[in-house]
């Protein structure tokens, strides 16, 4: 193989071309690229419009979880303490997000669309204990908001698992 | 500039026998005070993870080499035996975390072979498309890191620019950038989103230009040629004797590609070239992967042509014993709800039997050997890891090499340690 001095210089041409191009770097914490609508981030529990929780404590999400990171303890609804729309409700609902692999099987499993995986992905904490999300944390509006790309353009017309019943 | 004639390929074998994976010090060197034993890794940045090589150096020359693996042992194969078939689909992608989609495919194909389940055409072509995108992703990671280790740091930035485009496509279709669990027994987990075709088309038009860029950067670069040509020679005989597959085998001049030799999915219906190069050195392994990136882009474009004509077709088989019922039926049909509960909690039962399914992953023959005892969990799952096999060729490639070549050779074999240790 003979030496290729001009070919070596050809490589610099690629470098030189970059001067005239816009950098593709995104200034991340200031700018957040919208995630696609199917993105599977942190979980969210949902309530009906009348304030009752959609979750009825059936533990199907816990059964579906390959990482065994969901813990559900159900209790009966009473006329004095009506929490969910069904007969029972989740007295304890915990997700250990340090174990979660974000496969989304819980939202596929849930027959009541009570749990979905939303767009939030900035869930780092200083302590592992803080990664155990309780029911109140999962029911609350997320503090950090992540932009989501256009659903019309990037998701199927009837989103298979995200349909809000 | 003076040209140095280097041996390009050799006849016969130079596997260090009797143990082909270890290079032993010769007797006169063993007691020599000049030989120094060095640990290369497991925390060295150029070991592609946590590979530890115990290297005996006589000056710059590598006289002995021994690999220590197991630092990334995860026990996924054993864990999968504790999970139902449906849940176990999430595991294979984490074994070879660079060629994740191909791993998922091989396990899903094994389940389908046991179940004798037909996959709709749309799912077949989409699987092929995603696997080829994944191949491009894997080769980009190889090219970026291997060039980075030899000092070409800018290659890393260029390659990871395109890698991000591939991962964006994965996020658009499947919801996550890696470890997608998008392939399910019977087809795909969800339909293809409408915006995907346009985005993917943009990528297939952009990718050949990007490969042109890489080629002008290092293909004929003097330093790159010096570092890679004639280094890490592996003859065809040795490659076959060591059980190599994939780009490592094809760079040694053996024409063997499972996509063409034993076509799975619909590879017999697409038009693509299998690159075979004769020299068996680091440079040829790099060239094979560069050509494969172009060919994969072509396959992706052909898959897109087919998929665009399949609008409205089913994406998953209609088998209520295996496939979860459609979402909208859960609120209307009691029977569907019962099936849904049964599949999620108990899992589907897979008939008794054992299968071996092999596919061409970015690193070579990735295969899955599954035994089912007729229950809802796999009785045994075993993966054939091309990374482990490629790593076994290190000692043969390293004969007479210098310590600086070690990085180039380990990089060119492209082992992923997650795949090696499983």
Coordinates of C-alpha atoms in Angstrom, one line a residue:
Chain A
X1 CA 0.0 0.0 0.0
X2 CA 1.6 3.2 -1.1
X3 CA 1.4 6.3 1.2
X4 CA -1.6 8.5 0.7
X5 CA -0.6 12.1 1.6
X6 CA -3.5 13.7 -0.3
X7 CA -6.0 11.2 1.2
X8 CA -4.9 12.2 4.6
X9 CA -5.6 15.8 3.7
X10 CA -9.0 14.9 2.4
X11 CA -10.0 14.1 6.0
X12 CA -9.3 17.7 6.9
X13 CA -11.9 18.7 4.3
X14 CA -14.6 17.0 6.3
X15 CA -13.5 18.9 9.4
X16 CA -13.3 22.2 7.4
X17 CA -16.9 21.7 6.1
X18 CA -18.1 21.7 9.7
X19 CA -17.3 25.4 10.0
X20 CA -20.2 26.2 7.8
X21 CA -22.7 23.9 9.5
X22 CA -24.8 24.6 12.6
X23 CA -23.7 22.6 15.6
X24 CA -26.0 19.8 16.5
X25 CA -25.3 20.2 20.2
X26 CA -28.4 20.8 22.3
X27 CA -27.9 22.9 25.5
X28 CA -29.6 20.2 27.5
X29 CA -30.7 21.6 30.9
X30 CA -31.8 24.8 29.3
X31 CA -33.3 23.3 26.2
X32 CA -35.2 20.0 26.4
X33 CA -35.8 18.1 23.2
X34 CA -39.5 17.1 23.1
X35 CA -39.8 13.4 23.7
X36 CA -41.9 11.3 21.3
X37 CA -45.4 10.6 22.5
X38 CA -44.7 6.9 23.1
X39 CA -41.8 7.7 25.4
X40 CA -41.9 5.7 28.6
X41 CA -40.7 7.8 31.5
X42 CA -41.9 8.0 35.1
X43 CA -45.2 6.5 36.0
X44 CA -48.3 8.4 36.8
X45 CA -51.5 7.3 38.5
X46 CA -54.7 8.8 37.2
X47 CA -58.0 9.8 38.7
X48 CA -61.5 10.2 37.2
X49 CA -63.0 13.7 36.7
X50 CA -65.0 13.3 39.9
X51 CA -61.9 12.8 41.9
X52 CA -62.1 9.0 42.4
X53 CA -59.0 7.0 41.7
X54 CA -59.0 4.8 38.6
X55 CA -56.8 2.2 40.4
X56 CA -58.9 -0.5 42.0
X57 CA -56.0 -2.3 43.6
X58 CA -56.1 -5.5 41.5
X59 CA -52.3 -5.9 41.6
X60 CA -52.2 -6.9 37.9
X61 CA -49.4 -4.3 37.4
X62 CA -47.4 -6.0 40.2
X63 CA -48.0 -9.4 38.6
X64 CA -46.9 -8.1 35.2
X65 CA -43.7 -6.4 36.4
X66 CA -40.6 -8.3 35.3
X67 CA -38.5 -6.4 37.8
X68 CA -40.9 -6.9 40.7
X69 CA -40.8 -3.3 41.7
X70 CA -44.5 -2.5 42.3
X71 CA -46.1 -3.1 45.7
X72 CA -49.9 -2.9 46.0
X73 CA -51.9 -3.4 49.2
X74 CA -55.6 -3.2 48.6
X75 CA -58.4 -2.3 51.0
X76 CA -62.2 -2.2 50.7
X77 CA -64.0 1.0 49.9
X78 CA -66.6 1.9 52.5
X79 CA -69.5 4.4 52.1
X80 CA -67.7 6.7 54.5
X81 CA -64.3 6.4 52.8
X82 CA -64.8 6.1 49.1
X83 CA -61.4 6.3 47.3
X84 CA -61.8 4.5 43.9
X85 CA -64.5 3.8 41.5
X86 CA -64.5 0.0 42.1
X87 CA -65.1 -2.1 45.1
X88 CA -61.6 -1.9 46.4
X89 CA -58.8 0.7 46.2
X90 CA -55.0 0.6 46.6
X91 CA -54.3 1.5 50.2
X92 CA -50.5 1.3 49.5
X93 CA -49.2 1.8 46.0
X94 CA -45.4 2.0 45.8
X95 CA -43.0 1.8 42.8
X96 CA -39.4 1.3 43.5
X97 CA -38.0 3.3 40.6
X98 CA -34.4 2.2 41.3
X99 CA -35.5 -1.3 40.2
X100 CA -37.9 -0.3 37.4
X101 CA -36.7 -1.1 33.9
X102 CA -39.3 1.1 32.1
X103 CA -40.6 -1.8 30.0
X104 CA -44.2 -0.5 30.3
X105 CA -45.7 -3.8 31.0
X106 CA -47.7 -2.3 33.9
X107 CA -49.5 0.1 31.7
X108 CA -50.2 -2.8 29.2
X109 CA -51.5 -4.9 32.1
X110 CA -53.7 -2.3 33.8
X111 CA -57.3 -3.0 32.6
X112 CA -58.5 0.4 33.9
X113 CA -55.8 2.7 32.4
X114 CA -55.0 3.8 35.9
X115 CA -51.2 3.7 35.5
X116 CA -49.4 5.1 32.5
X117 CA -45.8 5.9 31.8
X118 CA -45.4 9.6 31.1
X119 CA -42.8 11.8 29.6
X120 CA -40.8 12.7 32.7
X121 CA -37.3 11.3 32.7
X122 CA -35.3 13.5 35.1
X123 CA -35.7 11.3 38.2
X124 CA -32.2 11.2 39.7
X125 CA -32.0 11.5 43.4
X126 CA -29.2 11.7 46.0
X127 CA -30.6 8.8 48.0
X128 CA -32.0 5.4 46.9
X129 CA -34.8 5.8 49.4
X130 CA -36.1 8.8 47.6
X131 CA -36.6 6.6 44.5
X132 CA -39.4 4.7 46.2
X133 CA -42.5 6.6 44.9
X134 CA -45.6 6.4 47.0
X135 CA -49.2 6.7 45.8
X136 CA -49.4 10.5 46.6
X137 CA -46.2 11.2 44.5
X138 CA -47.6 9.1 41.6
X139 CA -51.0 10.8 41.7
X140 CA -49.6 14.4 41.8
X141 CA -48.9 16.5 38.8
X142 CA -45.2 16.1 37.9
X143 CA -43.1 19.1 39.1
X144 CA -40.8 19.1 36.1
X145 CA -42.5 19.4 32.7
X146 CA -41.1 17.7 29.7
X147 CA -42.3 18.8 26.2
X148 CA -43.9 16.0 24.1
X149 CA -43.8 15.9 20.3
X150 CA -47.0 16.1 18.3
X151 CA -49.2 13.1 19.0
X152 CA -51.1 13.5 15.8
X153 CA -47.8 13.1 13.8
X154 CA -45.9 10.5 15.9
X155 CA -48.5 8.2 17.4
X156 CA -51.1 5.8 16.1
X157 CA -54.5 7.4 15.8
X158 CA -55.9 5.5 18.8
X159 CA -52.8 5.2 21.1
X160 CA -52.9 1.5 22.1
X161 CA -52.1 1.9 25.7
X162 CA -52.5 5.6 26.4
X163 CA -56.2 5.9 25.7
X164 CA -57.7 7.7 28.6
X165 CA -61.0 6.0 29.3
Chain B
X1 CA 7.5 8.4 2.8
X2 CA 8.9 5.0 2.8
X3 CA 6.6 2.0 2.4
X4 CA 7.0 -0.8 4.9
X5 CA 6.1 -4.2 3.5
X6 CA 4.1 -6.0 6.0
X7 CA 3.0 -9.6 6.0
X8 CA -0.7 -9.5 4.8
X9 CA -1.9 -13.0 5.6
X10 CA -0.2 -16.3 6.4
X11 CA -0.8 -19.9 5.4
X12 CA -2.1 -22.5 7.8
X13 CA -2.7 -22.0 11.5
X14 CA -1.0 -20.2 14.4
X15 CA -3.4 -21.0 17.1
X16 CA -1.4 -21.2 20.3
X17 CA -2.0 -24.8 21.2
X18 CA -3.0 -26.6 23.3
X19 CA -5.1 -23.8 24.7
X20 CA -6.2 -21.6 21.9
X21 CA -7.4 -18.7 24.0
X22 CA -4.2 -18.2 26.0
X23 CA -0.8 -17.1 24.7
X24 CA 1.8 -18.7 27.0
X25 CA 5.3 -17.4 27.6
X26 CA 8.0 -19.5 26.0
X27 CA 10.3 -21.4 28.4
X28 CA 13.3 -19.2 28.0
X29 CA 11.3 -16.0 28.6
X30 CA 9.5 -17.3 31.7
X31 CA 12.5 -16.8 34.0
X32 CA 13.7 -13.7 32.2
X33 CA 13.9 -10.6 34.3
X34 CA 12.9 -8.5 31.2
X35 CA 9.4 -9.8 31.1
X36 CA 6.8 -7.7 32.9
X37 CA 3.3 -8.7 33.7
X38 CA 0.7 -6.0 33.3
X39 CA -3.0 -5.9 34.0
X40 CA -4.9 -4.4 31.1
X41 CA -8.3 -3.5 32.5
X42 CA -10.8 -4.2 34.0
X43 CA -11.1 -0.5 34.5
X44 CA -9.2 0.6 31.4
X45 CA -11.3 2.9 29.1
X46 CA -10.3 1.0 25.9
X47 CA -11.4 -2.5 27.1
X48 CA -15.0 -2.0 26.0
X49 CA -16.4 -2.4 29.4
X50 CA -14.8 -4.6 32.0
X51 CA -12.5 -7.0 30.2
X52 CA -9.3 -7.8 32.1
X53 CA -6.3 -9.0 30.1
X54 CA -3.1 -10.2 31.9
X55 CA -0.4 -9.3 29.5
X56 CA 3.3 -10.4 29.6
X57 CA 5.4 -7.8 28.0
X58 CA 9.0 -8.2 26.8
X59 CA 9.7 -4.5 26.0
X60 CA 7.0 -3.5 23.7
X61 CA 6.2 -7.0 22.5
X62 CA 3.3 -9.0 23.8
X63 CA 4.6 -12.5 24.7
X64 CA 1.8 -13.8 26.8
X65 CA -1.9 -12.9 27.1
X66 CA -4.7 -14.3 29.1
X67 CA -8.2 -12.9 29.4
X68 CA -10.2 -12.8 32.6
X69 CA -13.9 -12.5 32.1
X70 CA -16.9 -12.5 34.3
X71 CA -16.8 -9.0 35.7
X72 CA -20.2 -8.3 34.1
X73 CA -21.9 -11.6 34.9
X74 CA -25.6 -10.8 35.3
X75 CA -27.2 -14.2 35.4
X76 CA -29.9 -13.2 32.9
X77 CA -30.2 -16.7 31.5
X78 CA -31.0 -18.0 34.9
X79 CA -33.3 -15.2 35.8
X80 CA -35.3 -15.8 32.6
X81 CA -36.2 -19.2 33.9
X82 CA -38.0 -17.6 36.8
X83 CA -40.1 -15.4 34.6
X84 CA -43.0 -16.2 32.3
X85 CA -42.3 -16.2 28.6
X86 CA -44.0 -12.9 28.2
X87 CA -41.9 -11.2 30.9
X88 CA -38.7 -12.9 29.8
X89 CA -38.8 -11.0 26.5
X90 CA -37.6 -7.9 28.4
X91 CA -34.3 -9.7 29.3
X92 CA -32.4 -10.6 26.1
X93 CA -32.0 -7.0 25.0
X94 CA -30.0 -6.3 28.1
X95 CA -27.5 -9.1 27.4
X96 CA -26.0 -7.6 24.3
X97 CA -26.8 -4.0 25.0
X98 CA -25.4 -2.6 21.8
X99 CA -27.1 -5.1 19.5
X100 CA -30.3 -5.1 21.6
X101 CA -32.9 -5.5 19.0
X102 CA -31.3 -8.5 17.4
X103 CA -31.1 -10.2 20.8
X104 CA -34.8 -9.5 21.4
X105 CA -35.5 -10.9 17.9
X106 CA -33.7 -14.2 18.5
X107 CA -35.6 -15.0 21.7
X108 CA -39.0 -14.0 20.2
X109 CA -38.2 -16.2 17.1
X110 CA -37.5 -19.1 19.5
X111 CA -40.8 -18.7 21.3
X112 CA -42.6 -18.5 18.0
X113 CA -40.9 -21.6 16.7
X114 CA -42.0 -23.5 19.7
X115 CA -45.5 -22.2 19.5
X116 CA -45.6 -22.7 15.7
X117 CA -47.0 -19.2 15.4
X118 CA -47.4 -17.3 12.1
X119 CA -46.3 -13.7 12.1
X120 CA -48.1 -11.1 9.9
X121 CA -46.0 -9.8 7.0
X122 CA -46.1 -6.3 8.5
X123 CA -44.4 -7.5 11.6
X124 CA -41.8 -9.5 9.7
X125 CA -40.7 -6.5 7.6
X126 CA -40.7 -4.1 10.6
X127 CA -38.6 -6.5 12.5
X128 CA -36.1 -6.6 9.7
X129 CA -36.1 -2.9 9.5
X130 CA -35.4 -2.4 13.2
X131 CA -32.8 -5.1 13.2
X132 CA -30.9 -3.4 10.4
X133 CA -31.1 0.0 12.1
X134 CA -29.7 -1.8 15.1
X135 CA -26.9 -3.2 13.1
X136 CA -26.0 0.3 11.9
X137 CA -26.2 1.5 15.5
X138 CA -23.9 -1.3 16.7
X139 CA -21.3 -0.7 13.9
X140 CA -21.4 3.1 14.7
X141 CA -20.5 2.4 18.3
X142 CA -17.7 0.0 17.2
X143 CA -16.3 2.6 14.7
X144 CA -16.5 5.5 17.1
X145 CA -14.9 3.7 20.0
X146 CA -12.3 1.8 18.0
X147 CA -11.1 4.9 16.2
X148 CA -11.2 6.8 19.5
X149 CA -8.9 4.3 21.0
X150 CA -6.4 4.7 18.2
X151 CA -6.4 8.4 18.6
X152 CA -9.0 9.6 16.1
X153 CA -11.2 11.3 18.6
X154 CA -13.3 13.2 16.1
X155 CA -14.6 9.9 14.6
X156 CA -16.3 9.4 17.9
X157 CA -18.3 12.6 17.6
X158 CA -19.3 12.0 14.0
X159 CA -20.4 8.4 14.7
X160 CA -22.4 9.3 17.8
X161 CA -24.2 12.0 15.8
X162 CA -25.7 9.3 13.5
X163 CA -26.1 6.9 16.4
X164 CA -28.4 9.5 18.0
X165 CA -30.5 9.6 14.8
X166 CA -31.0 5.8 15.0
X167 CA -31.9 6.0 18.7
X168 CA -34.4 8.8 18.0
X169 CA -36.1 6.4 15.5
X170 CA -36.2 3.7 18.1
X171 CA -37.7 6.2 20.6
X172 CA -40.3 7.2 18.0
X173 CA -41.5 3.7 17.3
X174 CA -41.0 1.8 20.5
X175 CA -41.0 4.4 23.3
X176 CA -37.5 3.9 24.6
X177 CA -34.1 4.4 23.0
X178 CA -32.7 1.0 23.9
X179 CA -34.1 -2.2 25.4
X180 CA -37.4 -1.8 23.6
X181 CA -39.4 -5.1 24.2
X182 CA -41.2 -4.0 20.9
X183 CA -41.1 -7.5 19.5
X184 CA -43.6 -9.7 21.1
X185 CA -44.5 -13.4 20.4
X186 CA -46.7 -13.1 17.4
X187 CA -45.6 -9.8 16.0
X188 CA -45.1 -6.3 17.3
X189 CA -46.3 -4.7 20.6
X190 CA -47.9 -1.7 18.8
X191 CA -48.7 -0.5 15.4
X192 CA -46.1 1.6 13.5
X193 CA -46.7 5.3 14.2
X194 CA -47.6 7.3 11.1
X195 CA -44.7 9.8 11.2
X196 CA -42.1 7.0 11.3
X197 CA -41.9 6.5 7.5
X198 CA -40.9 10.1 6.8
X199 CA -38.4 10.2 9.6
X200 CA -36.8 6.9 8.6
X201 CA -36.7 7.9 4.9
X202 CA -34.8 11.0 6.0
X203 CA -32.3 8.8 7.8
X204 CA -31.8 6.4 4.9
X205 CA -31.0 9.4 2.7
X206 CA -28.6 10.9 5.2
X207 CA -26.7 7.8 6.2
X208 CA -24.7 7.1 3.0
X209 CA -23.5 10.7 3.1
X210 CA -22.4 10.2 6.7
X211 CA -20.5 7.0 5.7
X212 CA -18.8 9.0 3.0
X213 CA -17.7 11.4 5.7
X214 CA -16.2 8.6 7.8
X215 CA -14.4 7.2 4.8
X216 CA -12.8 10.5 3.8
X217 CA -11.8 11.0 7.5
X218 CA -10.0 7.7 8.1
X219 CA -10.3 5.3 5.2
X220 CA -7.0 6.3 3.5
X221 CA -5.6 8.2 6.4
X222 CA -1.9 7.4 6.8
X223 CA -1.9 7.0 10.6
X224 CA -5.0 4.8 10.5
X225 CA -3.5 2.6 7.8
X226 CA -0.3 2.2 9.8
X227 CA -2.1 1.3 12.9
X228 CA -4.5 -1.2 11.3
X229 CA -3.1 -2.8 8.2
X230 CA -1.3 -6.1 8.7
X231 CA -2.2 -6.0 12.4
X232 CA -4.1 -8.8 14.2
X233 CA -3.9 -11.3 11.4
X234 CA -6.4 -14.1 11.5
X235 CA -6.4 -16.6 8.7
X236 CA -9.6 -18.3 7.3
X237 CA -8.6 -21.6 8.8
X238 CA -8.0 -20.2 12.2
X239 CA -11.2 -18.2 12.1
X240 CA -13.2 -21.3 11.3
X241 CA -11.3 -23.4 13.9
X242 CA -12.0 -20.8 16.5
X243 CA -15.7 -20.7 15.6
X244 CA -15.7 -17.1 14.5
X245 CA -18.7 -15.6 12.8
X246 CA -19.9 -12.2 11.6
X247 CA -17.6 -9.4 10.4
X248 CA -14.5 -11.1 12.0
X249 CA -15.1 -14.2 9.9
X250 CA -16.0 -12.3 6.7
X251 CA -12.9 -10.1 7.0
X252 CA -10.8 -13.3 7.0
X253 CA -12.2 -14.2 3.6
X254 CA -14.9 -16.7 4.5
X255 CA -18.2 -16.0 2.8
X256 CA -20.7 -16.8 5.5
X257 CA -23.7 -14.7 6.5
X258 CA -26.7 -16.3 8.1
X259 CA -28.9 -13.7 6.5
X260 CA -28.1 -15.3 3.2
X261 CA -27.0 -18.8 4.2
X262 CA -30.1 -19.6 6.2
X263 CA -32.5 -16.7 5.6
X264 CA -34.8 -15.8 8.5
X265 CA -37.5 -13.1 8.5
X266 CA -37.7 -12.0 4.8
X267 CA -34.0 -11.6 4.1
X268 CA -34.4 -13.8 0.9
X269 CA -36.7 -11.1 -0.5
X270 CA -34.4 -8.1 -0.2
X271 CA -31.4 -7.3 -2.3
X272 CA -28.1 -6.8 -0.5
X273 CA -24.4 -7.6 -0.8
X274 CA -22.4 -9.5 1.8
X275 CA -19.0 -8.0 2.0
X276 CA -16.1 -10.5 2.1
X277 CA -12.5 -9.3 2.4
X278 CA -9.4 -11.4 2.2
X279 CA -6.8 -10.0 4.5
X280 CA -8.0 -10.8 8.0
X281 CA -6.4 -7.8 9.6
X282 CA -7.9 -5.0 11.7
X283 CA -8.3 -2.8 8.6
X284 CA -10.4 -5.4 6.8
X285 CA -12.7 -5.9 9.8
X286 CA -13.2 -2.1 9.8
X287 CA -13.9 -2.2 6.1
X288 CA -16.4 -5.0 6.4
X289 CA -18.4 -3.1 9.0
X290 CA -18.3 0.1 6.8
X291 CA -19.7 -1.8 3.8
X292 CA -22.3 -3.5 6.0
X293 CA -23.5 -0.1 7.2
X294 CA -24.2 0.9 3.6
X295 CA -25.9 -2.4 2.9
X296 CA -28.0 -2.2 6.0
X297 CA -29.2 1.3 4.9
X298 CA -30.2 -0.3 1.6
X299 CA -32.2 -3.0 3.4
X300 CA -33.9 -0.4 5.6
X301 CA -34.9 1.5 2.4
X302 CA -36.4 -1.6 0.9
X303 CA -38.2 -2.5 4.1
X304 CA -39.7 1.0 4.1
X305 CA -40.9 0.6 0.5
X306 CA -42.7 -2.6 1.5
X307 CA -44.1 -1.3 4.8
X308 CA -45.6 1.8 3.2
X309 CA -47.9 -0.4 1.1
X310 CA -49.0 -2.3 4.2
X311 CA -51.0 0.5 5.9
X312 CA -53.9 -0.9 7.9
X313 CA -52.6 -4.5 8.0
X314 CA -52.4 -6.3 11.3
X315 CA -49.1 -6.1 13.2
X316 CA -49.6 -9.0 15.5
X317 CA -51.0 -12.5 15.1
X318 CA -54.6 -13.1 16.1
X319 CA -54.1 -15.9 18.6
X320 CA -56.0 -15.3 21.8
X321 CA -54.1 -17.9 23.7
X322 CA -50.8 -16.1 23.3
X323 CA -51.4 -12.5 22.2
X324 CA -53.0 -9.9 24.5
X325 CA -56.5 -9.0 23.4
X326 CA -57.0 -5.5 21.8
X327 CA -57.1 -2.7 24.3
X328 CA -60.6 -1.5 23.5
X329 CA -62.1 -5.0 24.1
X330 CA -61.2 -4.9 27.7
X331 CA -64.0 -2.6 28.5
X332 CA -66.6 -4.4 26.5
X333 CA -65.9 -8.2 26.4
X334 CA -65.7 -10.3 29.5
X335 CA -63.9 -13.1 27.6
X336 CA -61.2 -10.7 26.5
X337 CA -60.7 -9.5 30.1
X338 CA -60.3 -13.0 31.3
X339 CA -57.7 -13.8 28.6
X340 CA -55.9 -10.6 29.5
X341 CA -55.7 -11.5 33.2
X342 CA -54.6 -15.1 32.4
X343 CA -51.8 -14.0 30.0
X344 CA -50.5 -11.3 32.4
X345 CA -50.6 -13.3 35.6
X346 CA -50.0 -16.9 34.5
X347 CA -48.5 -16.3 31.1
X348 CA -49.1 -18.4 28.0
X349 CA -48.1 -22.0 27.9
X350 CA -45.5 -23.1 25.3
X351 CA -45.5 -26.7 24.1
X352 CA -42.8 -29.0 25.3
X353 CA -39.7 -29.1 23.1
X354 CA -36.3 -27.6 22.5
X355 CA -35.2 -25.2 19.7
X356 CA -32.1 -23.6 18.5
X357 CA -32.6 -20.4 16.6
X358 CA -29.6 -18.5 15.1
X359 CA -29.6 -15.1 13.5
X360 CA -26.9 -12.8 12.2
X361 CA -26.4 -10.2 14.9
X362 CA -24.0 -7.2 14.3
X363 CA -21.3 -9.3 16.0
X364 CA -22.0 -12.6 14.3
X365 CA -24.1 -15.7 14.9
X366 CA -26.3 -14.9 17.8
X367 CA -28.3 -17.9 18.8
X368 CA -30.8 -18.9 21.4
X369 CA -31.3 -22.4 22.7
X370 CA -34.5 -22.8 24.5
X371 CA -36.0 -25.8 26.3
X372 CA -39.6 -25.7 27.3
X373 CA -41.2 -28.3 29.6
X374 CA -44.7 -27.3 28.5
X375 CA -45.2 -24.8 31.3
X376 CA -45.5 -21.0 31.3
X377 CA -41.8 -20.5 32.0
X378 CA -38.8 -21.5 30.0
X379 CA -37.0 -24.5 31.5
X380 CA -33.7 -23.5 30.2
X381 CA -32.5 -20.5 28.1
X382 CA -29.0 -20.4 26.6
X383 CA -27.5 -17.7 24.4
X384 CA -24.7 -18.3 22.0
X385 CA -22.7 -15.1 22.4
X386 CA -20.7 -14.0 19.4
X387 CA -18.7 -11.6 21.6
X388 CA -17.3 -14.4 23.7
X389 CA -16.3 -16.3 20.6
X390 CA -14.7 -13.2 19.1
X391 CA -12.8 -12.7 22.3
X392 CA -11.4 -16.2 22.1
X393 CA -9.6 -15.2 18.9
X394 CA -7.6 -12.5 20.8
X395 CA -4.6 -14.7 21.6
X396 CA -4.3 -15.9 18.0
X397 CA -4.5 -12.4 16.6
X398 CA -2.0 -11.1 19.2
X399 CA 0.9 -13.4 18.2
X400 CA 3.9 -11.2 17.7
X401 CA 2.0 -8.0 18.2
X402 CA 3.1 -4.9 20.0
X403 CA 1.3 -3.6 23.1
X404 CA -0.1 -0.7 21.1
X405 CA -1.7 -3.1 18.7
X406 CA -3.5 -4.8 21.6
X407 CA -6.0 -1.9 21.8
X408 CA -6.5 -2.0 18.0
X409 CA -7.1 -5.8 18.0
X410 CA -9.4 -5.9 21.0
X411 CA -11.3 -3.0 19.5
X412 CA -11.6 -4.7 16.1
X413 CA -13.0 -7.9 17.5
X414 CA -15.8 -5.8 18.9
X415 CA -16.8 -7.8 22.0
X416 CA -19.5 -6.4 24.2
X417 CA -18.8 -7.5 27.7
X418 CA -22.5 -7.8 28.6
X419 CA -22.8 -10.4 25.9
X420 CA -19.5 -12.1 26.8
X421 CA -20.4 -12.7 30.5
X422 CA -24.2 -12.8 30.3

